[in-house]
Amino acid sequence: MAEYDYDLFTIGAGSGGVRASRVAAAHGARVAVAEEYRVGGTCVIRGCVPKKMLVYGAHFAEDLVDAERFGWDIAGKTFDWKRLRDIVQDDVTRLNGIYTQTLDNHGVTIINERAEITGPHELTLASGKVVTAKYILIATGARPQLPDFPGSEHGITSNEAFHLDAIPERVMIAGGGYIANEFAGIFHEFGAKVCVVNRGDQLLRGYDEALRDRLLQISLMKGIDFRFNAKFEKIEKLESGKLRVHLTGHDPCEVDLVMYAIGRVPNVEGLGLDKAGVEQGAKGEILVDRFSKTNVDHIYAVGDVTDRVQLTPVAIREGQAFADTVFGGGDPVAVDHSCIPSAVFSHPPIASVGMTEREARDKLGSIKVYQSDFRSMKNVVAGRNERGLYKMVVDAANDRVVGIHMIGQDAPEILQGFAVAVRAGLTKADFDATVAIHPTMAEEMVLLK
Ligand code: NDP
């Protein structure tokens, strides 16, 4: 008889938990994963994936306008939100099925219940059943942070945005980060009047200033409104169903929807972390070492619940590294959290890897910055006054490219390849020696002077 029911019990079947469970099972471990909602987690069910589909849908608003300049007459174009919403949700269900199937194919037991750690190697399921496991992996992710002020309960988060009955006429979005800028673009393109309310005076903290300024400028030009240094005081729900929002330093305004996008908090409640003696940080996040191990030897954590880098591909790598380390039989594998490329699927999108100009100046002292500020061929023909901006930051001491930052059509698609070059430590001379693909936007990166 085995000492434990399972070799690994994973709590949470999101990106990190699914990868870890599947790979551990492939290494021969007996694995169970508990998921209280749907297999797939934030990314697949209510995050990256359905969001990207909405971004595609939203962009047609501009493409259909531009089409006329390319010779196409498209009469009577209308937008049916419910059609898109339901097709997106159908695809979410399809992907949920694929993730479930993957776990099944690897012999992972899926338990559709909450699980709580109730003893050193013991977990109690919501049904009361008790199971034991040699290792426990916490991969419960994070959820939107909710503000607390009078009437704050009248607002929604991105979780609910995917299921709206209609696109509201006027939308106010709290926050100036990833989700705020992505959904500002989505709602705006679908015809809503959007106002982004930020507590500070900067959007997308952490991204290069030139890109943030450019996104703000383009967003304003498109008609998205911004309020900076503004705090929510209260929201009143009117008889008409509209919301009257009171912000510090501004007149009250009426909107149809308020959405909060003010960061995400780790899902750590009800997991039995106290009893298990697992150390947590100031936001509740689970503290782990470079191998995703907590202070308790057999308990590990990966993904957003550890609040290292809240990105799906990072959670997946952490899950993979955990499974290889604990069950792979080889050397321990740590995830390198440096030089992670990222993107914001705003309209237009932003993509970035490595150091911003400011970071590089602070860290390296002597740097060179190359920039291309251009209007794409497509925007020229379309008569669209929207300029892309590509920026390269180079260490003057050794010519190494230490950062690339882009805003413009397809920037995330273009940057992924360049991220390999930056990670590999290539120099500006290497970029210069590469022949351009003409005519493209990407060629700007090898033609920087
Ligand atoms: P972000 O951390 O990107 O942005 C949070 C924003 O809310 C900031 O502007 C911040 O201001 C503001 N804020 C924070 N706390 C408060 C508060 N108490 N009251 C008012 N404003 C506040 O969070 P998001 O919610 O947009 O996204 C969460 C995470 O999910 C991201 O950090 C990212 O890791 C991930 N994500 C990634 C995506 C992608 O890869 N494309 C897409 C969507 C999400 P300040 O700058 O002053 O702190």
XYZ file of N, CA, C and O in Angstrom, residues 4 8-12 32 34 113-140 267-280 286-288 292-302 305:
260
model
N 0.655 7.436 0.775
C -0.314 8.519 0.554
C -1.249 8.151 -0.586
O -0.883 7.357 -1.458
N 1.052 13.732 -5.742
C 0.874 15.188 -5.830
C -0.602 15.529 -5.791
O -1.399 14.935 -6.527
N -0.928 16.508 -4.940
C -2.281 17.053 -4.961
C -2.150 18.525 -5.290
O -1.520 19.292 -4.566
N -2.731 18.915 -6.415
C -2.672 20.314 -6.852
C -3.997 20.983 -6.530
O -5.058 20.432 -6.826
N -3.924 22.175 -5.945
C -5.158 22.937 -5.707
C -5.200 24.053 -6.750
O -4.366 24.951 -6.753
N -6.155 23.954 -7.660
C -6.301 24.974 -8.702
C -5.881 24.464 -10.062
O -4.722 24.110 -10.272
N -3.715 14.258 -8.352
C -5.101 14.749 -8.351
C -5.060 16.262 -8.373
O -4.140 16.878 -7.831
N -7.659 19.637 -7.654
C -8.976 20.121 -7.228
C -9.245 21.470 -7.877
O -8.388 22.350 -7.879
N -14.107 20.257 -6.695
C -14.483 20.761 -5.365
C -13.349 21.610 -4.844
O -12.213 21.496 -5.286
N -13.663 22.386 -3.821
C -12.599 23.104 -3.099
C -11.823 22.105 -2.261
O -12.363 21.088 -1.820
N -10.579 22.407 -2.004
C -9.776 21.560 -1.118
C -9.048 22.454 -0.124
O -8.606 23.552 -0.468
N -8.945 21.978 1.110
C -8.262 22.756 2.148
C -7.214 21.872 2.800
O -7.457 20.681 3.060
N -6.066 22.451 3.075
C -5.010 21.676 3.742
C -5.388 21.580 5.222
O -5.569 22.602 5.885
N -5.528 20.364 5.718
C -5.981 20.191 7.111
C -4.982 19.413 7.959
O -5.221 19.171 9.146
N -3.891 18.998 7.375
C -2.845 18.297 8.134
C -1.582 18.347 7.331
O -1.608 18.807 6.176
N -0.463 17.915 7.872
C 0.806 18.035 7.155
C 0.725 17.516 5.719
O 1.193 18.164 4.792
N 0.122 16.357 5.517
C -0.008 15.818 4.158
C -1.473 15.524 3.848
O -1.770 14.687 3.008
N -2.345 16.251 4.517
C -3.768 15.904 4.434
C -4.581 17.074 3.890
O -4.331 18.222 4.226
N -5.564 16.716 3.034
C -6.477 17.745 2.512
C -7.903 17.288 2.729
O -8.203 16.087 2.611
N -8.779 18.250 3.042
C -10.187 17.918 3.189
C -10.952 18.613 2.072
O -10.808 19.818 1.861
N -11.737 17.824 1.347
C -12.502 18.368 0.225
C -13.811 18.956 0.744
O -14.243 18.655 1.860
N -14.458 19.787 -0.080
C -15.708 20.437 0.330
C -16.745 19.402 0.739
O -17.555 19.632 1.643
N -16.722 18.245 0.114
C -17.678 17.182 0.433
C -17.384 16.516 1.773
O -18.166 15.704 2.253
N -16.260 16.846 2.383
C -15.890 16.241 3.677
C -14.891 15.107 3.528
O -14.285 14.653 4.504
N -14.689 14.646 2.302
C -13.748 13.553 2.078
C -12.318 14.014 2.391
O -11.938 15.143 2.073
N -11.554 13.118 3.014
C -10.169 13.458 3.358
C -9.228 12.648 2.472
O -9.434 11.446 2.267
N -8.240 13.319 1.899
C -7.239 12.616 1.077
C -5.842 13.012 1.560
O -5.668 14.036 2.236
N -4.864 12.191 1.208
C -3.490 12.504 1.607
C -2.598 12.570 0.361
O -2.878 11.936 -0.660
N -1.538 13.353 0.471
C -0.618 13.494 -0.664
C 0.796 13.734 -0.151
O 0.995 14.399 0.875
N 1.756 13.190 -0.890
C 3.162 13.386 -0.504
C 3.563 14.850 -0.704
O 4.215 15.444 0.146
N 3.165 15.407 -1.842
C 3.437 16.824 -2.133
C 2.118 17.553 -2.384
O 1.175 16.967 -2.935
N 2.096 18.821 -1.997
C 0.925 19.664 -2.270
C 1.398 20.868 -3.080
O 2.419 21.486 -2.740
N 0.678 21.159 -4.160
C 1.001 22.341 -4.967
C -0.188 23.300 -4.925
O -1.313 22.906 -5.242
N 0.077 24.527 -4.530
C -0.993 25.536 -4.509
C -0.871 26.379 -5.770
O 0.165 27.005 -6.017
N -1.930 26.359 -6.563
C -1.924 27.098 -7.848
C -3.299 27.732 -8.020
O -3.972 27.523 -9.030
N -3.699 28.495 -7.008
C -5.073 29.004 -6.968
C -5.229 30.370 -7.630
O -6.333 30.917 -7.656
N -5.402 34.414 -4.387
C -6.484 33.613 -3.792
C -5.898 32.684 -2.727
O -5.409 31.595 -3.047
N -5.918 33.132 -1.495
C -5.272 32.350 -0.434
C -6.233 32.000 0.704
O -5.869 31.252 1.611
N -7.467 32.523 0.616
C -8.403 32.299 1.716
C -8.900 30.853 1.694
O -9.101 30.273 0.627
N -9.108 30.300 2.882
C -9.717 28.976 3.003
C -8.857 27.833 2.509
O -9.355 26.747 2.214
N -7.561 28.067 2.406
C -6.672 26.989 1.931
C -6.009 26.260 3.098
O -5.327 25.255 2.892
N -6.186 26.785 4.310
C -5.552 26.160 5.476
C -4.071 26.505 5.596
O -3.305 25.738 6.183
N -3.688 27.648 5.057
C -2.264 28.014 5.062
C -1.745 28.226 6.486
O -0.603 27.867 6.801
N -2.579 28.812 7.357
C -2.162 29.032 8.765
C -1.812 27.712 9.408
O -0.740 27.533 9.977
N -2.793 26.794 9.275
C -2.595 25.490 9.924
C -1.361 24.791 9.371
O -0.607 24.146 10.092
N -1.166 24.936 8.088
C -0.016 24.265 7.460
C 1.287 24.999 7.771
O 2.376 24.477 7.541
N 1.180 26.236 8.269
C 2.382 27.018 8.607
C 3.090 27.586 7.393
O 4.297 27.846 7.423
N 2.324 27.844 6.299
C 2.931 28.381 5.067
C 3.078 29.902 5.192
O 2.101 30.595 5.492
N 4.274 30.401 4.949
C 4.532 31.843 5.099
C 3.937 32.633 3.932
O 4.026 32.207 2.780
N 3.365 33.798 4.286
C 2.774 34.665 3.271
C 3.368 36.066 3.355
O 3.866 36.474 4.410
N 1.817 33.794 -1.401
C 2.604 32.707 -0.820
C 4.068 32.919 -1.179
O 4.409 33.113 -2.348
N 4.904 32.900 -0.162
C 6.333 33.127 -0.387
C 7.006 31.810 -0.757
O 6.793 30.785 -0.090
N 7.790 31.847 -1.811
C 8.456 30.629 -2.295
C 9.913 30.927 -2.643
O 10.281 32.083 -2.839
N 10.044 27.335 -6.364
C 8.619 27.429 -6.034
C 8.250 26.659 -4.766
O 7.081 26.293 -4.576
N 9.235 26.419 -3.918
C 8.974 25.705 -2.658
C 8.671 26.718 -1.557
O 9.354 27.730 -1.435
N 7.627 26.446 -0.767
C 7.322 27.321 0.370
C 8.285 26.972 1.506
O 9.161 26.111 1.355
N 8.072 27.602 2.662
C 8.908 27.276 3.819
C 8.601 25.882 4.363
O 9.352 25.349 5.181
N 7.483 25.289 3.922
C 7.147 23.910 4.327
C 7.660 22.988 3.212
O 7.273 23.148 2.045
N 8.486 22.044 3.606
C 9.249 21.254 2.622
C 8.450 20.615 1.485
O 8.920 20.564 0.360
N 7.254 20.128 1.788
C 6.524 19.387 0.747
C 5.387 20.210 0.142
O 4.575 19.681 -0.601
N 5.332 21.515 0.480
C 4.280 22.358 -0.108
C 4.907 23.393 -1.037
O 5.822 24.126 -0.651
N 4.423 23.411 -2.267
C 4.935 24.326 -3.290
C 3.799 25.243 -3.769
O 2.620 24.950 -3.533
N 4.167 26.311 -4.448
C 3.141 27.204 -5.023
C 3.683 27.800 -6.316
O 4.867 28.135 -6.406
N 2.804 27.904 -7.321
C 3.200 28.507 -8.603
C 2.119 29.482 -9.067
O 0.971 29.408 -8.633
N -0.728 33.196 -7.430
C -0.876 33.127 -5.970
C 0.444 33.487 -5.273
O 0.460 33.856 -4.108
